[in-house]
Coordinates of C-alpha atoms in Angstrom, one line a residue:
X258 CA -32.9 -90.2 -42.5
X259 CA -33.9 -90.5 -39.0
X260 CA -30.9 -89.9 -37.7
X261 CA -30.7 -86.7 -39.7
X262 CA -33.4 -85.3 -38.4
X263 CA -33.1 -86.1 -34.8
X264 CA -29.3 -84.6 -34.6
X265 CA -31.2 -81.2 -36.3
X266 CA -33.6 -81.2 -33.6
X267 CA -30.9 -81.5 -31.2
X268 CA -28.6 -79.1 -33.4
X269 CA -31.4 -76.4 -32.4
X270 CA -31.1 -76.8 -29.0
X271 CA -27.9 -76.4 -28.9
X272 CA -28.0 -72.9 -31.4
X273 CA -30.4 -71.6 -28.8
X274 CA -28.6 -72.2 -26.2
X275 CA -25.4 -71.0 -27.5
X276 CA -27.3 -67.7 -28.4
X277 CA -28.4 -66.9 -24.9
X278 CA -24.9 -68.0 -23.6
X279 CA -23.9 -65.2 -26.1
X280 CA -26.0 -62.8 -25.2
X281 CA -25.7 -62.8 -21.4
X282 CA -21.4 -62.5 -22.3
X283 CA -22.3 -59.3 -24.0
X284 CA -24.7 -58.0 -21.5
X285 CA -21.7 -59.2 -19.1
X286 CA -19.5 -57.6 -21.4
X287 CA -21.5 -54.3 -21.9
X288 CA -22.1 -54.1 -17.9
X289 CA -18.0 -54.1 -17.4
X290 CA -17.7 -52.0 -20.1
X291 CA -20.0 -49.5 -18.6
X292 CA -18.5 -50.2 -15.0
X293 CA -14.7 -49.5 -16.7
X294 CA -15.7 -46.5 -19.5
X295 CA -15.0 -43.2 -19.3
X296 CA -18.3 -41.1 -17.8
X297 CA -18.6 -39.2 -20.7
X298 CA -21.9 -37.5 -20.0
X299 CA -20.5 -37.0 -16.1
X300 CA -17.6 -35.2 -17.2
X301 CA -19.5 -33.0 -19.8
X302 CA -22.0 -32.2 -16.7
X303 CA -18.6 -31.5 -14.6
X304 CA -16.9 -29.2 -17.2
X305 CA -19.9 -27.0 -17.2
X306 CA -20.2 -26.5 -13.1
X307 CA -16.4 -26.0 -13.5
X308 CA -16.5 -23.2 -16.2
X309 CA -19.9 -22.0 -14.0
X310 CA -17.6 -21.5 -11.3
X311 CA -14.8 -19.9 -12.9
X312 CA -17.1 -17.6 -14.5
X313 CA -18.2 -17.0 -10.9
X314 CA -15.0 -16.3 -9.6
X315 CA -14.0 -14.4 -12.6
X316 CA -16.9 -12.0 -12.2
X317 CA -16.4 -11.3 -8.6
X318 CA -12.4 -11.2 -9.2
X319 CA -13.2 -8.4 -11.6
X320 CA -15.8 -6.5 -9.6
X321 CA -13.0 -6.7 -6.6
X322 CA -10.7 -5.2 -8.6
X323 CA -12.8 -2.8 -10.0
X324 CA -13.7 -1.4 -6.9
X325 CA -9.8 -1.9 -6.0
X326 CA -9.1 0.5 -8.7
X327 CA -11.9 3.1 -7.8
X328 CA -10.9 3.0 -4.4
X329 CA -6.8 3.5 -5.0
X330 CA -8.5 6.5 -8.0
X331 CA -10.4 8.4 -5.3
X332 CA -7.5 7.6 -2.6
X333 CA -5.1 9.3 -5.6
X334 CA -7.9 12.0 -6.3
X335 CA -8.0 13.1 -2.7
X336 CA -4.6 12.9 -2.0
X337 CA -3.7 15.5 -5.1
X338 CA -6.9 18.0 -3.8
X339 CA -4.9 17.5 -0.5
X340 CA -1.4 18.8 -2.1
X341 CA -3.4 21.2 -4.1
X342 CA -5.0 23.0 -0.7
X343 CA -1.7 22.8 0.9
X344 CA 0.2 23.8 -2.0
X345 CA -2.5 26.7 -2.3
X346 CA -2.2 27.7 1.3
X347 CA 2.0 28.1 1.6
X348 CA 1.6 30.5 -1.9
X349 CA -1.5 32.2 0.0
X350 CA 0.6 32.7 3.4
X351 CA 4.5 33.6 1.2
X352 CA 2.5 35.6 -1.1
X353 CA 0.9 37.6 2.2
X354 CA 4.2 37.7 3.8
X355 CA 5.5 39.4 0.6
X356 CA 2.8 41.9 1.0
X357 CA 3.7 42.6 3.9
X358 CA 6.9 43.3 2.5
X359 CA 8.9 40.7 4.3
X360 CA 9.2 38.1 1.7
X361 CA 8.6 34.8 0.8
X362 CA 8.4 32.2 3.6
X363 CA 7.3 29.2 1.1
X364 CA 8.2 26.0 1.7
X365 CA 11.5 24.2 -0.4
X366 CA 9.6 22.6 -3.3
X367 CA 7.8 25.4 -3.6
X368 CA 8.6 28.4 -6.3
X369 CA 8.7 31.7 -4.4
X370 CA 6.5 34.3 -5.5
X371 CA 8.4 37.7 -5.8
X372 CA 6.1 39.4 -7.8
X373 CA 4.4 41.7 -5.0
X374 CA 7.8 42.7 -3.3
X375 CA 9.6 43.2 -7.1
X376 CA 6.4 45.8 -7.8
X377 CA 7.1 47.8 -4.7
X378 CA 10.7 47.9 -5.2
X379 CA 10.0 48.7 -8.8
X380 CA 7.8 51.6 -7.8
X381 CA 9.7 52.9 -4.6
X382 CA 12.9 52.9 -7.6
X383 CA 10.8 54.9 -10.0
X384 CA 9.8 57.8 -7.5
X385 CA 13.3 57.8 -5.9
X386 CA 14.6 58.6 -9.3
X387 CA 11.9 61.1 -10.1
X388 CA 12.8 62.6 -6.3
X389 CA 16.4 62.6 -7.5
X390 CA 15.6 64.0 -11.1
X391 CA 13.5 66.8 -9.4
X392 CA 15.8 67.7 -6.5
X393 CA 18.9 68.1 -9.3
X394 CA 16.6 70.3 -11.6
X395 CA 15.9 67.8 -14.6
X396 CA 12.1 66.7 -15.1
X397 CA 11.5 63.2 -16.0
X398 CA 11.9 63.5 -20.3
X399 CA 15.6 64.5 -18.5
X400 CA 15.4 67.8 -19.5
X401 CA 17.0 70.3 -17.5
X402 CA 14.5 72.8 -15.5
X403 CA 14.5 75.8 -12.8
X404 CA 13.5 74.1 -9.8
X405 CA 13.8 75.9 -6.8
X406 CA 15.8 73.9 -4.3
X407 CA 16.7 73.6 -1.0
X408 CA 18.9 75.8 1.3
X409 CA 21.2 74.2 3.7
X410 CA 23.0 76.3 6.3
X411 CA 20.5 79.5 5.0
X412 CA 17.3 77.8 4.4
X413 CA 15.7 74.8 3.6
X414 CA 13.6 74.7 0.9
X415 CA 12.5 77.1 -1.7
X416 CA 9.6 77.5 -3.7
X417 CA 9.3 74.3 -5.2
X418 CA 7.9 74.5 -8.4
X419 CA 8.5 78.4 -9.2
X420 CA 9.9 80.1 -11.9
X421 CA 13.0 82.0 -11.8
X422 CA 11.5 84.8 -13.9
X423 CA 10.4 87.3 -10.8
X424 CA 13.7 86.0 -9.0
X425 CA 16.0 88.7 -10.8
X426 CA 13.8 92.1 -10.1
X427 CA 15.9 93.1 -8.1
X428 CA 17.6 97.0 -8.4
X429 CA 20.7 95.1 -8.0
X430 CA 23.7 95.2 -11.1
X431 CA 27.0 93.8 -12.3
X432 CA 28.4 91.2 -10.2
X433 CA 26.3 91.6 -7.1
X434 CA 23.3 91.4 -9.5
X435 CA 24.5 87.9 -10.9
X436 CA 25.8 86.1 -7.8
X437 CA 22.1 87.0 -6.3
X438 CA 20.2 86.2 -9.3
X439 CA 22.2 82.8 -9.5
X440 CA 21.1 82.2 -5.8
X441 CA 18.2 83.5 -5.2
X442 CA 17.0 81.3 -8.4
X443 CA 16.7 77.5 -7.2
X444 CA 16.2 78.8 -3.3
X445 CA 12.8 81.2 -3.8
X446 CA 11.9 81.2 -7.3
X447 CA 9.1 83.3 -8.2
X448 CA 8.4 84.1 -4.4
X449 CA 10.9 85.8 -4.2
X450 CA 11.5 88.2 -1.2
X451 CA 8.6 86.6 -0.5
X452 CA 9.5 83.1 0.0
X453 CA 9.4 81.0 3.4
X454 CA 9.1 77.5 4.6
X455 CA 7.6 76.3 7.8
X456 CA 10.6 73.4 7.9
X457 CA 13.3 71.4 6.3
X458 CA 14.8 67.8 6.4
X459 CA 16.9 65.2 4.5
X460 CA 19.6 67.9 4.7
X461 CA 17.8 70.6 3.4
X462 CA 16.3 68.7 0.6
X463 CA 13.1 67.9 1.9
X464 CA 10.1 70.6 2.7
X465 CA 7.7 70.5 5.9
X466 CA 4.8 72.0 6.6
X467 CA 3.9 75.3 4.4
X468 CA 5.4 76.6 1.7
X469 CA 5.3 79.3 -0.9
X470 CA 4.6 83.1 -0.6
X471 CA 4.0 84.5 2.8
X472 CA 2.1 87.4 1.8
X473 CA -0.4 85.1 -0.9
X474 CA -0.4 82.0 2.3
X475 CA -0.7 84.3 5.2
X476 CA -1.4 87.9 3.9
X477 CA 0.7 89.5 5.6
X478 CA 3.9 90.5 3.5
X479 CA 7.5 89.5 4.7
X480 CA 9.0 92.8 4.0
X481 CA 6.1 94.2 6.4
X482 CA 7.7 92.4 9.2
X483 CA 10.5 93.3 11.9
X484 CA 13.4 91.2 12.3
X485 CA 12.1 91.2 15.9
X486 CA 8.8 89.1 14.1
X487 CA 10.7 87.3 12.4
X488 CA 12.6 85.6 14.9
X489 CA 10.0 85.6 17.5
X490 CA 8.5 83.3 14.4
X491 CA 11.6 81.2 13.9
X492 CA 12.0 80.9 17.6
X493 CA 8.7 78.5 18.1
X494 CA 11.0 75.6 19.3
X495 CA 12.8 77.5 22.0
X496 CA 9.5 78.8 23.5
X497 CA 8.4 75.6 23.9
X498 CA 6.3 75.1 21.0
X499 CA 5.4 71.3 19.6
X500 CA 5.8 71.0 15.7
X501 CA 2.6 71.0 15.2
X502 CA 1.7 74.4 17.4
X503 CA 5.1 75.9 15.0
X504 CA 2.9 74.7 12.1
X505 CA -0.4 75.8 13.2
X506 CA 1.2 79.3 14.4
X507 CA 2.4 80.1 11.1
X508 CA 5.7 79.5 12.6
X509 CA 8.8 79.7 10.1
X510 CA 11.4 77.9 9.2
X511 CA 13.4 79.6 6.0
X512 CA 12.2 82.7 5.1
X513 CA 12.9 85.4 2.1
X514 CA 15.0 85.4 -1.2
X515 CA 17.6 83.9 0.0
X516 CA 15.9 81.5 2.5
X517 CA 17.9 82.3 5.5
X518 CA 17.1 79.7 8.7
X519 CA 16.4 81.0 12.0
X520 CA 20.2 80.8 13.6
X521 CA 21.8 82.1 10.0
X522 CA 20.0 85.1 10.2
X523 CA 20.3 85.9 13.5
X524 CA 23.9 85.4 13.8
X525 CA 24.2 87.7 10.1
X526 CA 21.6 90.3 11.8
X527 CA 23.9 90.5 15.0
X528 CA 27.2 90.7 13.4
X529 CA 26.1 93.6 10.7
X530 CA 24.3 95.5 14.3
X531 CA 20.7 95.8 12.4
X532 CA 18.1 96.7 15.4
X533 CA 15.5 94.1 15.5
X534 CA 12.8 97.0 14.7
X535 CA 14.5 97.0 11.0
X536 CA 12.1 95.7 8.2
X537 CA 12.6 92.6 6.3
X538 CA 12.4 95.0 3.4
X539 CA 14.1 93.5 0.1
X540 CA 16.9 96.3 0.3
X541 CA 18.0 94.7 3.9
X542 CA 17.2 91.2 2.4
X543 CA 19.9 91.8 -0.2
X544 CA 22.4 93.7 2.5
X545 CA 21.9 90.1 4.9
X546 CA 22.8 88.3 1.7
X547 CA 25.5 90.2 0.8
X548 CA 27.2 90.4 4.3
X549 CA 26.6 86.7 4.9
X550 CA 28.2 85.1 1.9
X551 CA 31.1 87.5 1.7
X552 CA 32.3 86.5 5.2
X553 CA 31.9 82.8 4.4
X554 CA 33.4 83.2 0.8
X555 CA 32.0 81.2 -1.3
X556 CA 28.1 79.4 -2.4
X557 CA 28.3 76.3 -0.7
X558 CA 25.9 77.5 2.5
X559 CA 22.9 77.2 -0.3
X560 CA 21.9 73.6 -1.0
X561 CA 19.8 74.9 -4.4
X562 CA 22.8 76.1 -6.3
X563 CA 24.8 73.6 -4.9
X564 CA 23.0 70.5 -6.2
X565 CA 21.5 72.2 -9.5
X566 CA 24.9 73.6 -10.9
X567 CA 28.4 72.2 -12.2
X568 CA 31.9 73.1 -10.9
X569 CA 32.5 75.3 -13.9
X570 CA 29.5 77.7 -12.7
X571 CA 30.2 77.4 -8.8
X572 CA 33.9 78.8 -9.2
X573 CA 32.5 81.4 -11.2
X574 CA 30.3 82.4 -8.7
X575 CA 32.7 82.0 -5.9
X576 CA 34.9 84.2 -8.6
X577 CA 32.3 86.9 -8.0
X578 CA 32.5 87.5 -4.5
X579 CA 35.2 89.4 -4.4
X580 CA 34.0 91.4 -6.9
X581 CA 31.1 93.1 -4.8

């Protein structure tokens, strides 16, 4: 018995001590387990700076290239309002330089603008026609028309614009009456005996200065005048008269029915012996006329019926001079 109870007393002890030997291994144990562990709550503390920072550096990457890509926008932005202006500015200056009528002066990649210098072309096209149409006797529908023309070697131009309806009273007949008529017709028109021009160009084609009926212009009548006038008149140039003192004068260029020029005249009016005191009546008018084209023999000294008739009527006419 005693011995019993002595080795349980003693079996105590040795529990106790056992226990604390236990528990200071597992605090040993715990303390090298903390010491050797993984830092849980460190790295948890570390993930969160680290995604802090990258958030960080994500922002300000964005904002950097935000502002990258407004600042390569307005770069882009400017440099197209740059192209624009100069773009603008070549078109302004070819497009002024076509004005100008010396074309385009644009550069390579850009498209020429013809548009101004087609237009006048266009237009200066159209009224070369119309000058054309009107010179040969058609009006613009294309419809043929008495037109007065111009007189070459006798005149100039007629009355542009005139009838032929006063052109044939004339006491004139038969053959002589025709060939006149036919003459007379696209040279002076309606002015008849009356007719005059202050000066001719483009050949005869083109009139200068005044035109129309003396007598209605001037109010003195042609037929009124001496051949003496007359030339003193025509003569403007060779008494040193400027054009414009020959237009201001009342100086003339083609004058009568048959729009005889200055040196026509006066070579016909020497050869046929008239006295310069003769009247321009229309009786000596005709005689001139008549003189003049039978020595050349034919029409072609008259621009009028030259550009307003065919072959087939100029041979006739030509037919007729022998016939008066």
């Amino acid at each position: 018995m005693t011995d019993m109870r002595f080795a349980s007393i003693g079996g105590q002890s040795n529990y106790a001590q056992a226990g604390k030997a236990v528990a200071r291994d597992a605090e040993k144990a715990l303390d090298v387990t903390r010491k050797n562990s993984v830092d849980f709550g460190g790295l948890a503390q570390a993930g969160m700076e680290v995604r802090s920072k990258e958030k960080i550096a994500a922002t300000k990457a964005g904002a950097y290239v935000k502002r990258a890509e407004i600042a390569a926008d307005k770069t882009e932005k400017l440099h197209a309002a740059k192209m624009k202006g100069a773009k603008a500015g070549v078109m302004r200056k070819a497009g002024g330089l076509i004005a100008l009528g010396v074309g385009g002066l644009a550069e390579k990649s850009e498209k020429r603008d013809y548009s101004l210098y087609d237009k006048k072309i266009a237009d200066m096209k159209t009224k070369n026609d119309a000058d054309r149409a009107t010179m040969a006797g058609i009006d613009t529908s294309g419809k043929k028309v008495e037109t007065p023309a111009l007189a070459a070697n006798t005149g100039g131009t007629g009355a542009s614009g005139a009838s032929t309806t006063a052109a044939s009273a004339t006491p004139l007949e038969g053959a002589r009456k025709e060939l006149a008529d036919a003459i007379a017709g696209p040279e002076s028109g309606s002015w008849g005996y009356e007719a005059f021009n202050q000066g001719g160009a483009a050949g005869g084609t083109k009139v200068l200065g005044k035109s129309g009926s003396h007598k209605d212009i001037y109010g003195t009548s042609l037929s009124d005048m001496t051949l003496g006038q007359i030339f003193h008149k025509q003569n403007t140039k060779q008494r040193g008269m400027s054009l414009d003192e020959h237009y201001r004068s009342g100086g003339l260029h083609a004058v009568g029915r048959y729009q005889f020029i200055g040196p026509t005249l006066q070579d016909e009016v020497s050869k046929m012996g008239l006295s310069h005191d003769t009247k321009f009546t229309p009786q000596v008018q005709d005689d001139i006329f008549f003189s003049h084209i039978k020595r050349v023999g034919n029409i072609s000294p008259w621009v009028g019926p030259s550009v307003n008739y065919g072959q087939g009527k100029k041979d006739h006419l030509n037919s007729l001079i022998s016939q008066i």
